[in-house]
Amino acid sequence: MRILFHAPVLSAHRPDPALSSILGVPPTVTDSLHGLKPAHKLTGNRGNIIHAEAPARSLRKDPDGSAVGNIANLQKNLGEGFAEIIAEHFDIIVVSLANFIRPNHDGIRLFTALEALDGAVPFVVLGAGMQGSHAFTDLMPGNRDLLALLNERASLFGVRGTQTAQWLADNGLENTTVLGCPSLYVYPQSILAIDGAAAQAKGRQANVMTAGHLTMRDGAIVERGTELAKAFGKIDASYVFQDEIFGYGKFIRERFGYNEGNNIAQPDVLNRWLSRKSGHEVAFNRYYYFSEAGAWRQAAMLHDVYIGDRFHGGVAALQAGQPAIFLKHDNRVAELTEHFDLPALNTQKFMRKGLKATLDEYLSPEMLDKMKTTYRQRHAEYVAALAEHGLEVDTIVPEEAQPVPAVDRQGHLGVTHRQKDLEEALPEGLWPTTTLTPSYAMRRLRPEGARELVVTFEGAGQALDRKDPLRPGFGERFLIKAGYAVLSVLPHQQNWYRPLDLEQYFQAPETREWLAGFDKIHALGSGMGAFGAMSFADVIGAENVVALQPITTLAEALMPGEIRFPAARKLDWSGTYRDACTGFGEATRIYAIHGDHPLDLAHVARLREAAGSRLVSAELSHDSKRPVTPLLRAKRRLPRTALTCLRGGDAVALEEVLGELVTQKIPAE
């Protein structure tokens, strides 16, 4: 299909010569912020380059017969033959709009061009939305005429949300379809891979990308921008400009205030000037301005999370597979975040909660799972709506999530560093085999001659980059050194082993055949990992189960007093594997190394009832304020403790290893 895309997609000057096979030229490089103005005029607000490129990037088209252009300019240049020429060269027109339904926007030029087509070429509209709250009569006449024409003649009048659709219907314009913003449908692979665990693990130390409204009005930064600056006062953050810099002072004309090679402005002068104009200290580490979407997405990957007051700034992060939390203060952001179930709150609530609590709540597995479930539904609706008009969405939703390799703040792929680390840590010639399921990375290592296997289950509280499928599993290094083969279960999120593609992996014929090649199999885990090790012990045929800081269940009906894991308790705790006490019926021994907290003791009491004499437990003091596993690491007892248990050591042997850490003598068997 030959498609004409009407949208400000590229920051490129359009050539005046009407010759074939020539393209526009990019703006000349500038080294000042003011020098960006000519490039800015080509697309307007930088958010436009995110939403405007989306249809051209995601729809199947005849690439040689399709084009990006401004219909109003074409109508002006082609004159009376406009409709016939467009019909000769294109099968359909796709018009990408945004928040144009507002009193200060005049749609007369677009109206004139679409009216001049007179039905010669069908057209569809995507992303139309309203800004603010106003009456239909508040709009300019050209905009009212444009809306009436879109309602009457557009083959598909796609609006971004129910609020816009209802407002239009209340004003007699009912030929709309709610489709959200097309920018969300370009990279479904990235969106379904989003995981908040790495950002949550960093907590207050997370590196944040933000954007907002540091806009000048009446000689000062507007309150909305000042509130954003206050919220990020003690956060390691970068700020992305979209259109506000051109209202700043003369200092933006200074040479070398901006480096177009890396899209970064000098922060010192900007921080001082913005602090004066806002009456509050502004201290962002970096300031970005982007002329194309790819650079924006790559910069997003240098950060742990986006938290900001600009919708398309968050979309750039989502497109790169990075988590995003939206600060909503207007109907634009509210409408779109509600349509897609994107994590959102206002700036004041963000300030009250703080960075860590916000990350824990709004990037929780259940919130991201809800977002992804809604996203699959919205994507299907979008595909179906466009298909009715002969348009095919070429960006499909993958059946399985594909983890996004992490990027550290210096811009290097985490996988590259991880590979180097692993090569140095593992014996020569030993390399893992990793299998990805929708919810897990299953990492196998089998040293030559290894006859026993330890299946290790990753915990929840470690500062892990869960986007890295090559990360070593819990205890992997000392287990390999001790001569064991290792199968590390690495969740893509802190999912507490609820997704049952883990059972499917263990039960698969190829996995069963591989497991059958060992003389003995054992299970090891800590906290969340201990729950996994106990729950799946019988599935893998474990002889010894080593549970450090054992958690038997977070099902409220089974452990009503367990309140230490509020996000995890909201997961679905129904089904076969809701209670770890039912998972180790065939194991020879269950080792429980636990603390003296009353809830720890309650879990151990449940284990004792289920395991009877097979349970070997050791209570450690929490005087150090460290949980069990960090305490064992700090005292250099973790490898010896785990290995003693894996080798079937009795209570005496275990007490000898733990020594003074034990609060009371371990009962003999």
XYZ file of C-alpha atoms in Angstrom:
669
model
C 0.000 0.000 0.000
C 1.238 3.490 -0.922
C 0.745 5.658 2.149
C 1.187 9.393 2.573
C 2.002 10.118 6.219
C 1.041 13.609 7.360
C 3.171 14.257 10.438
C 6.298 16.175 11.589
C 8.375 12.994 11.597
C 11.864 14.249 10.789
C 14.027 17.194 11.796
C 14.967 17.828 8.180
C 14.515 20.837 5.929
C 12.244 20.186 2.951
C 13.876 21.014 -0.392
C 12.250 23.629 -2.601
C 13.326 22.049 -5.932
C 10.548 19.782 -7.226
C 12.881 17.012 -8.356
C 12.603 13.274 -7.864
C 15.145 11.251 -5.877
C 16.212 14.105 -3.619
C 15.765 14.349 0.117
C 15.714 17.158 2.628
C 18.857 18.096 4.523
C 19.378 17.998 8.282
C 20.023 21.279 10.085
C 23.622 22.399 10.406
C 25.209 21.402 13.709
C 24.970 23.961 16.473
C 26.923 24.338 19.696
C 24.406 26.574 21.486
C 20.913 25.972 22.801
C 19.568 28.921 20.825
C 21.000 27.409 17.659
C 18.520 24.553 18.004
C 15.596 26.809 17.155
C 15.605 26.236 13.356
C 15.582 22.464 13.927
C 12.879 22.814 16.554
C 10.584 24.620 14.110
C 10.710 21.616 11.767
C 8.753 19.411 14.189
C 7.753 21.654 17.089
C 7.588 20.127 20.565
C 10.084 17.274 20.736
C 7.303 14.921 21.830
C 6.017 15.196 18.264
C 8.924 13.166 16.928
C 7.873 10.253 19.147
C 4.201 10.124 18.172
C 4.547 11.412 14.595
C 7.011 8.754 13.436
C 4.894 5.948 14.896
C 2.503 5.244 11.996
C 5.284 5.293 9.403
C 7.388 2.986 11.586
C 4.670 0.482 12.438
C 2.426 0.169 9.358
C 3.188 -2.113 6.438
C 3.688 -0.025 3.321
C 5.259 0.110 -0.116
C 8.489 1.828 0.963
C 9.275 3.185 -2.493
C 5.745 4.409 -3.093
C 5.122 5.939 0.344
C 6.192 9.309 1.716
C 6.113 11.710 4.632
C 4.725 15.139 3.833
C 2.630 18.052 4.978
C -0.735 17.928 3.215
C -1.312 21.650 3.620
C 2.013 22.458 1.945
C 1.308 19.976 -0.836
C -2.100 21.535 -1.480
C -0.543 25.006 -1.611
C 2.263 23.937 -3.980
C 0.233 21.693 -6.286
C -2.672 24.067 -6.666
C -5.797 23.001 -8.572
C -4.384 19.571 -9.480
C -3.760 18.686 -5.819
C -6.465 16.019 -5.362
C -5.779 14.265 -8.672
C -1.995 14.150 -8.135
C -2.328 12.818 -4.587
C -4.821 10.182 -5.778
C -2.449 9.150 -8.561
C 0.463 8.567 -6.189
C -1.119 7.375 -2.916
C -3.746 4.849 -1.856
C -4.447 6.325 1.573
C -3.374 9.168 3.867
C -2.532 8.633 7.539
C -2.814 11.798 9.632
C -1.046 11.674 13.008
C -2.357 14.266 15.455
C -1.986 14.922 19.175
C -3.434 17.526 21.536
C -4.731 19.907 18.852
C -8.225 20.300 20.361
C -7.489 23.489 22.292
C -8.433 27.157 21.980
C -5.022 28.419 20.808
C -4.682 26.039 17.848
C -5.948 26.879 14.374
C -6.637 23.883 12.127
C -7.631 25.920 9.082
C -4.706 24.840 6.859
C -5.233 21.125 7.473
C -8.990 21.584 7.058
C -8.503 23.349 3.709
C -6.208 20.612 2.396
C -8.429 17.711 3.465
C -11.512 19.439 2.102
C -9.715 19.995 -1.213
C -9.154 16.234 -1.514
C -12.917 15.951 -1.893
C -12.871 12.200 -1.322
C -10.236 11.476 -3.975
C -8.078 9.640 -1.417
C -9.347 8.071 1.823
C -7.688 9.197 5.032
C -7.494 7.996 8.624
C -6.682 10.013 11.739
C -4.711 8.694 14.711
C -3.987 10.061 18.189
C -6.381 13.028 18.230
C -6.828 14.476 21.699
C -7.957 17.487 23.673
C -5.940 19.721 25.950
C -7.559 21.302 28.958
C -11.247 21.792 29.662
C -13.184 24.179 27.454
C -16.341 24.687 25.448
C -16.590 23.853 21.753
C -17.215 27.535 21.058
C -13.840 28.389 22.649
C -12.086 26.785 19.667
C -10.999 28.811 16.672
C -13.380 28.528 13.713
C -10.735 26.678 11.701
C -10.402 24.047 14.396
C -14.173 23.620 14.696
C -14.404 23.148 10.938
C -11.539 20.657 11.007
C -13.191 18.543 13.700
C -16.479 18.524 11.795
C -14.686 17.416 8.631
C -12.790 14.653 10.437
C -16.027 13.412 11.969
C -17.760 13.375 8.579
C -15.092 12.271 6.112
C -12.340 10.357 7.933
C -12.511 6.627 7.241
C -11.241 6.217 10.811
C -11.278 9.060 13.327
C -8.945 7.668 16.002
C -8.862 9.529 19.313
C -6.547 8.837 22.191
C -9.012 8.194 25.037
C -12.555 8.083 26.344
C -12.496 11.646 27.678
C -11.784 13.070 24.217
C -14.374 10.767 22.641
C -17.026 11.803 25.168
C -16.307 15.522 24.765
C -16.601 15.216 20.985
C -19.818 13.194 21.303
C -21.276 15.821 23.635
C -20.648 18.314 20.846
C -22.283 16.209 18.152
C -19.142 14.526 16.801
C -19.679 10.814 17.382
C -17.744 9.130 14.568
C -14.716 8.381 16.771
C -12.798 5.271 17.790
C -10.686 5.224 20.968
C -7.256 3.848 20.039
C -4.758 5.540 22.352
C -1.540 7.020 20.962
C 0.103 5.242 17.996
C 3.517 5.707 19.633
C 2.697 2.868 22.047
C 2.302 0.350 19.209
C 5.716 0.707 17.556
C 7.836 -1.486 19.849
C 5.619 -4.074 21.581
C 8.648 -6.303 22.116
C 10.187 -3.616 24.338
C 7.037 -2.872 26.312
C 6.390 -6.516 27.165
C 9.984 -6.884 28.383
C 9.736 -4.063 30.935
C 10.768 -5.071 34.440
C 11.031 -2.841 37.485
C 13.302 -5.071 39.567
C 16.618 -3.395 38.725
C 15.270 0.078 39.528
C 13.622 -1.214 42.713
C 16.871 -2.828 43.821
C 18.665 0.529 43.567
C 15.889 2.321 45.439
C 16.964 5.824 46.430
C 20.138 5.417 44.357
C 18.234 4.844 41.103
C 19.264 7.049 38.184
C 16.137 8.737 36.817
C 15.313 10.396 33.511
C 12.611 13.038 33.780
C 10.875 15.696 31.704
C 8.339 18.342 32.571
C 7.419 21.985 32.296
C 10.373 24.115 33.356
C 8.610 26.802 31.373
C 9.067 30.563 31.750
C 5.975 32.701 32.272
C 5.890 36.265 33.615
C 9.579 36.152 34.440
C 9.526 32.942 36.506
C 9.316 29.187 36.113
C 5.697 28.046 36.270
C 4.554 26.330 39.474
C 4.212 22.966 37.748
C 7.893 23.070 36.809
C 8.974 24.296 40.217
C 7.151 21.410 41.892
C 8.968 18.967 39.621
C 12.331 20.515 40.510
C 11.500 20.202 44.220
C 10.514 16.572 43.805
C 13.898 15.768 42.252
C 15.958 17.840 44.677
C 17.729 14.828 46.206
C 17.426 12.380 43.308
C 20.108 11.434 40.795
C 18.278 12.632 37.681
C 18.598 13.954 34.119
C 16.089 16.350 32.544
C 14.867 16.307 28.925
C 13.835 19.579 27.268
C 10.947 19.417 24.800
C 10.195 23.059 23.964
C 10.771 25.258 26.999
C 14.390 26.390 26.460
C 13.585 28.993 23.818
C 11.906 31.165 26.434
C 15.052 31.326 28.568
C 17.557 34.177 28.844
C 20.315 35.334 26.551
C 22.735 32.832 28.031
C 21.334 30.122 25.719
C 23.166 31.899 22.886
C 26.539 31.178 24.467
C 28.844 29.015 22.377
C 29.503 25.478 23.614
C 26.522 25.507 25.949
C 25.215 22.467 24.061
C 26.896 19.475 22.414
C 24.799 18.170 19.549
C 27.043 15.114 19.281
C 25.660 13.721 22.550
C 22.491 15.880 22.865
C 23.639 17.242 26.246
C 23.607 20.852 27.478
C 26.013 22.173 30.100
C 24.257 21.725 33.454
C 26.057 24.295 35.625
C 24.698 27.457 33.985
C 21.240 25.945 33.533
C 21.034 24.848 37.171
C 22.027 28.300 38.435
C 19.621 30.118 36.109
C 16.689 27.780 36.769
C 17.312 27.970 40.530
C 17.011 31.762 40.403
C 13.899 31.710 38.241
C 12.123 29.031 40.271
C 13.090 30.217 43.743
C 14.204 26.692 44.540
C 17.463 24.831 44.040
C 17.517 22.984 40.718
C 20.297 20.424 40.425
C 19.852 18.011 37.528
C 22.958 16.071 36.507
C 22.300 16.355 32.777
C 20.049 18.257 30.408
C 19.112 16.651 27.099
C 17.538 17.972 23.910
C 16.866 15.434 21.140
C 16.365 15.981 17.428
C 15.523 12.377 16.642
C 13.768 9.583 18.467
C 16.511 6.940 18.335
C 18.922 9.061 20.379
C 16.151 9.647 22.923
C 15.556 5.929 23.342
C 19.261 5.181 23.705
C 19.643 7.860 26.380
C 16.691 6.356 28.233
C 18.641 3.102 28.474
C 21.386 4.908 30.403
C 18.871 5.414 33.223
C 17.081 3.013 35.535
C 13.610 4.516 35.143
C 11.673 7.429 33.682
C 9.539 9.463 36.114
C 8.190 12.608 34.523
C 5.466 15.062 33.606
C 5.676 14.630 29.811
C 3.844 11.718 28.261
C 6.028 11.141 25.209
C 9.154 11.398 27.327
C 7.852 8.327 29.134
C 6.940 6.659 25.852
C 10.554 7.031 24.664
C 11.616 5.017 27.729
C 8.921 2.379 27.179
C 9.967 2.033 23.547
C 13.486 1.242 24.757
C 12.187 -1.381 27.192
C 12.761 0.790 30.268
C 10.177 1.222 33.050
C 8.286 4.505 33.175
C 6.141 6.183 35.819
C 4.061 9.148 34.686
C 3.418 12.280 36.732
C -0.073 13.276 35.651
C -1.365 16.824 35.984
C -3.535 17.284 32.911
C -6.118 15.369 30.934
C -3.586 14.470 28.234
C -1.430 12.336 30.499
C -4.358 11.117 32.604
C -6.340 9.988 29.562
C -3.494 8.026 28.029
C -2.190 6.446 31.235
C -5.718 5.292 32.060
C -6.241 3.866 28.564
C -3.080 1.754 28.807
C -3.024 1.202 32.607
C 0.399 2.838 32.777
C 1.850 3.562 36.260
C 0.879 7.137 37.158
C 0.566 9.507 40.116
C 0.885 13.249 40.625
C 4.059 15.086 41.616
C 2.846 15.917 45.120
C 2.152 12.271 45.889
C 5.543 11.340 44.432
C 7.223 13.813 46.790
C 5.342 12.449 49.806
C 6.131 8.830 49.017
C 9.751 9.312 47.985
C 11.637 7.567 45.214
C 12.065 4.140 46.804
C 8.434 3.710 47.873
C 7.257 4.942 44.469
C 9.420 2.407 42.666
C 8.297 -0.395 44.963
C 4.599 0.351 44.435
C 4.366 1.533 40.850
C 6.876 -0.929 39.369
C 5.557 -3.906 41.337
C 5.094 -7.144 39.362
C 1.317 -6.965 39.712
C 1.143 -3.387 38.409
C 3.405 -4.150 35.445
C 1.516 -7.364 34.723
C -1.731 -5.394 34.661
C -0.150 -2.889 32.285
C 1.027 -5.644 29.954
C -2.331 -7.425 29.994
C -4.084 -4.186 29.064
C -1.428 -3.473 26.450
C -2.071 -6.767 24.674
C -5.775 -5.915 24.542
C -5.177 -2.360 23.272
C -2.737 -3.562 20.633
C -5.288 -6.079 19.373
C -7.948 -3.349 19.219
C -5.589 -1.076 17.270
C -4.693 -3.817 14.790
C -8.347 -4.704 14.222
C -9.437 -1.087 13.759
C -6.786 -0.344 11.134
C -7.315 -3.652 9.345
C -10.879 -2.588 8.513
C -9.345 0.126 6.322
C -6.704 -1.978 4.616
C -3.872 -0.934 6.930
C -1.705 -3.692 8.392
C 0.221 -3.185 11.634
C 3.574 -4.853 11.110
C 4.757 -4.678 14.734
C 3.290 -7.756 16.393
C 3.082 -8.664 20.069
C 5.502 -11.520 20.847
C 4.093 -14.561 22.615
C 7.029 -14.551 25.028
C 8.727 -11.538 26.587
C 12.294 -10.966 25.401
C 14.484 -9.439 28.140
C 16.247 -6.204 27.222
C 20.026 -6.276 27.888
C 20.912 -3.761 30.565
C 23.011 -0.684 29.837
C 25.121 0.810 32.590
C 25.460 4.552 33.127
C 28.675 4.672 31.135
C 26.795 3.374 28.128
C 28.223 -0.141 27.888
C 26.068 -3.184 27.470
C 25.749 -5.036 30.764
C 25.921 -8.321 28.898
C 29.405 -7.451 27.662
C 30.650 -6.863 31.193
C 28.799 -9.920 32.470
C 30.387 -12.141 29.835
C 33.823 -10.886 30.831
C 33.077 -11.412 34.522
C 31.816 -14.933 33.905
C 34.776 -15.894 31.768
C 37.060 -14.860 34.610
C 34.955 -16.545 37.322
C 34.243 -19.902 35.676
C 36.702 -22.716 35.083
C 38.322 -22.694 31.671
C 36.113 -24.148 28.977
C 32.933 -24.000 31.087
C 30.128 -21.871 29.668
C 26.442 -21.716 30.593
C 23.480 -22.730 28.476
C 20.571 -20.342 29.086
C 16.963 -21.036 28.135
C 14.402 -18.228 28.300
C 10.779 -18.810 29.234
C 8.220 -15.987 29.501
C 8.979 -15.525 33.209
C 12.429 -17.034 33.795
C 15.965 -17.491 32.526
C 17.107 -21.087 33.173
C 20.904 -21.196 33.333
C 22.719 -24.559 33.191
C 26.339 -25.237 34.067
C 27.808 -28.744 34.217
C 31.519 -29.074 34.992
C 33.194 -32.149 33.593
C 32.621 -35.126 35.867
C 29.862 -33.507 37.963
C 27.448 -36.209 39.170
C 25.247 -34.115 41.486
C 23.099 -31.122 40.526
C 21.994 -28.171 42.659
C 18.963 -26.267 41.432
C 19.267 -22.769 42.895
C 16.373 -20.344 43.136
C 17.128 -16.620 43.099
C 15.935 -14.475 46.017
C 13.968 -11.209 46.001
C 16.081 -8.820 48.000
C 19.306 -8.814 46.048
C 20.460 -5.806 43.996
C 20.093 -7.715 40.752
C 19.738 -6.639 37.180
C 16.928 -8.980 36.216
C 17.140 -7.873 32.597
C 20.489 -9.675 32.375
C 19.819 -13.332 31.485
C 23.528 -14.154 31.833
C 23.813 -13.171 35.496
C 25.147 -15.901 37.811
C 22.634 -17.718 39.982
C 22.513 -17.783 43.771
C 25.543 -19.676 45.115
C 26.622 -20.645 41.600
C 30.297 -19.850 41.965
C 31.012 -21.758 45.180
C 28.850 -24.649 43.987
C 30.832 -24.972 40.742
C 34.062 -24.762 42.718
C 32.804 -27.591 44.963
C 32.205 -29.828 41.936
C 28.419 -29.535 41.568
C 26.520 -28.919 38.383
C 24.132 -25.969 38.711
C 20.747 -25.092 37.270
C 19.981 -21.485 38.243
C 16.364 -20.328 38.137
C 16.449 -16.590 37.411
C 13.057 -14.824 37.437
C 12.578 -11.843 35.131
C 10.727 -10.161 38.034
C 10.265 -10.644 41.776
C 7.446 -13.038 40.949
C 7.817 -15.439 43.899
C 7.761 -18.335 41.420
C 4.053 -17.914 40.774
C 4.147 -18.111 36.929
C 3.796 -21.783 36.051
C 5.980 -21.784 32.959
C 8.592 -22.887 35.531
C 6.732 -26.153 36.090
C 6.345 -26.518 32.318
C 10.110 -26.166 31.932
C 10.846 -28.753 34.627
C 8.326 -31.196 33.129
C 9.486 -30.795 29.527
C 10.927 -34.071 28.100
C 14.287 -32.490 27.286
C 14.623 -31.168 30.864
C 13.552 -34.505 32.388
C 16.163 -36.297 30.291
C 18.869 -33.858 31.406
C 17.909 -34.167 35.085
C 17.946 -37.956 34.819
C 21.654 -37.795 34.006
C 22.587 -36.957 37.622
C 23.040 -39.293 40.569
C 21.523 -36.773 42.988
C 19.642 -33.491 42.762
C 19.354 -30.851 45.494
C 17.542 -27.503 45.865
C 18.893 -24.273 47.358
C 17.386 -20.822 47.898
C 17.093 -17.835 50.207
C 13.876 -15.970 51.107
C 11.839 -15.933 47.911
C 14.353 -18.457 46.584
C 13.810 -20.699 49.612
C 10.092 -20.680 48.835
C 10.898 -21.765 45.270
C 13.342 -24.471 46.378
C 10.837 -26.020 48.782
C 7.835 -25.650 46.461
C 9.448 -27.390 43.492
C 11.592 -29.918 45.389
C 9.440 -32.905 44.434
C 9.069 -31.714 40.846
C 12.847 -31.835 40.354
C 13.390 -34.868 42.619
C 15.483 -33.059 45.241
C 17.168 -35.138 47.943
C 18.290 -32.252 50.171
C 16.489 -28.901 50.296
C 18.400 -25.951 51.749
C 16.144 -23.045 52.720
C 17.886 -19.952 54.063
C 15.387 -17.547 55.648
C 12.555 -19.888 54.617
C 9.197 -18.415 53.593
C 6.548 -21.108 53.332
C 3.764 -19.001 51.802
C 2.433 -15.481 51.453
C -1.157 -16.638 51.047
C -3.145 -14.613 53.561
C -5.366 -17.552 54.466
C -2.326 -19.664 55.405
C -0.118 -16.979 57.006
C -2.418 -14.074 57.947
C 0.201 -12.358 60.097
C 2.944 -12.239 57.428
C 2.979 -8.539 56.466
C 6.640 -8.079 55.520
C 6.146 -8.444 51.760
C 3.144 -6.217 50.868
C 3.742 -6.152 47.099
C 4.311 -9.910 46.860
C 1.211 -10.668 48.933
C -0.876 -9.071 46.170
C 0.212 -11.753 43.696
C -2.086 -14.665 42.914
C -1.512 -17.123 45.777
C -3.968 -19.750 44.593
C -3.179 -23.004 42.833
C -0.870 -25.959 43.322
C 2.268 -24.126 44.469
C 0.782 -21.699 46.988
C 2.254 -23.520 50.011
C 5.895 -24.646 50.072
C 5.077 -27.126 52.846
C 3.391 -29.358 50.261
C 6.328 -29.341 47.854
C 9.000 -31.512 49.542
C 7.202 -34.732 50.424
C 9.914 -36.943 48.893
C 13.016 -35.070 50.104
C 15.354 -36.788 52.548
C 16.172 -33.642 54.533
C 14.955 -30.073 54.687
C 17.396 -27.588 56.176
C 15.986 -24.322 57.530
C 18.506 -21.656 58.560
C 16.380 -18.859 59.987
C 16.305 -15.798 62.226
C 14.639 -15.221 65.567
C 11.916 -12.869 64.311
C 8.461 -14.143 65.378
C 7.350 -14.454 61.756
C 10.487 -16.451 60.890
C 9.626 -18.802 63.741
C 6.041 -19.100 62.490
C 7.261 -20.267 59.073
C 9.621 -22.777 60.696
C 6.769 -24.104 62.853
C 4.817 -24.807 59.668
C 7.872 -26.560 58.211
C 8.298 -28.669 61.343
C 4.700 -29.791 61.164
C 5.075 -30.756 57.500
C 8.578 -32.276 57.586
C 8.712 -33.860 61.037
C 12.062 -35.465 61.782
C 13.364 -34.641 58.309
C 13.704 -30.972 59.305
C 17.112 -29.747 60.488
C 16.756 -26.131 61.610
C 19.171 -23.566 62.993
C 18.128 -20.273 64.570
C 20.504 -17.336 64.121
C 20.465 -14.142 66.128
C 19.339 -10.931 64.446
C 21.367 -8.770 66.802
C 23.442 -7.730 63.794
C 20.261 -6.388 62.103
C 21.184 -8.430 59.031
C 18.891 -11.032 57.463
C 20.221 -14.576 57.482
C 21.915 -14.739 54.080
C 23.712 -11.347 54.318
C 24.803 -12.333 57.836
C 26.261 -15.605 56.590
C 28.044 -13.749 53.784
C 29.444 -11.154 56.174
C 30.745 -13.898 58.494
C 32.102 -15.879 55.495
C 29.935 -18.846 56.436
C 27.568 -18.991 53.437
C 29.468 -21.500 51.252
C 30.363 -23.825 54.132
C 26.839 -23.724 55.554
C 25.194 -24.497 52.216
C 27.681 -27.221 51.320
C 27.303 -28.893 54.721
C 23.565 -29.113 54.120
C 23.865 -30.257 50.512
C 26.163 -33.080 51.634
C 23.554 -34.263 54.122
C 25.281 -33.072 57.291
C 23.527 -33.653 60.581
C 22.666 -31.156 63.332
C 26.079 -31.486 64.947
C 27.929 -30.753 61.695
C 25.704 -27.767 60.974
C 26.147 -26.313 64.457
C 29.909 -26.692 64.122
C 29.902 -24.613 60.929
C 27.603 -21.898 62.283
C 29.315 -21.663 65.664
C 28.517 -18.543 67.670
C 25.830 -17.427 65.218
C 23.425 -20.037 66.593
C 21.198 -18.663 69.351
C 20.456 -22.050 70.860
C 21.722 -25.590 70.439
C 20.350 -27.367 67.390
C 18.264 -30.369 68.461
C 19.899 -33.659 67.542
C 17.991 -35.891 65.163
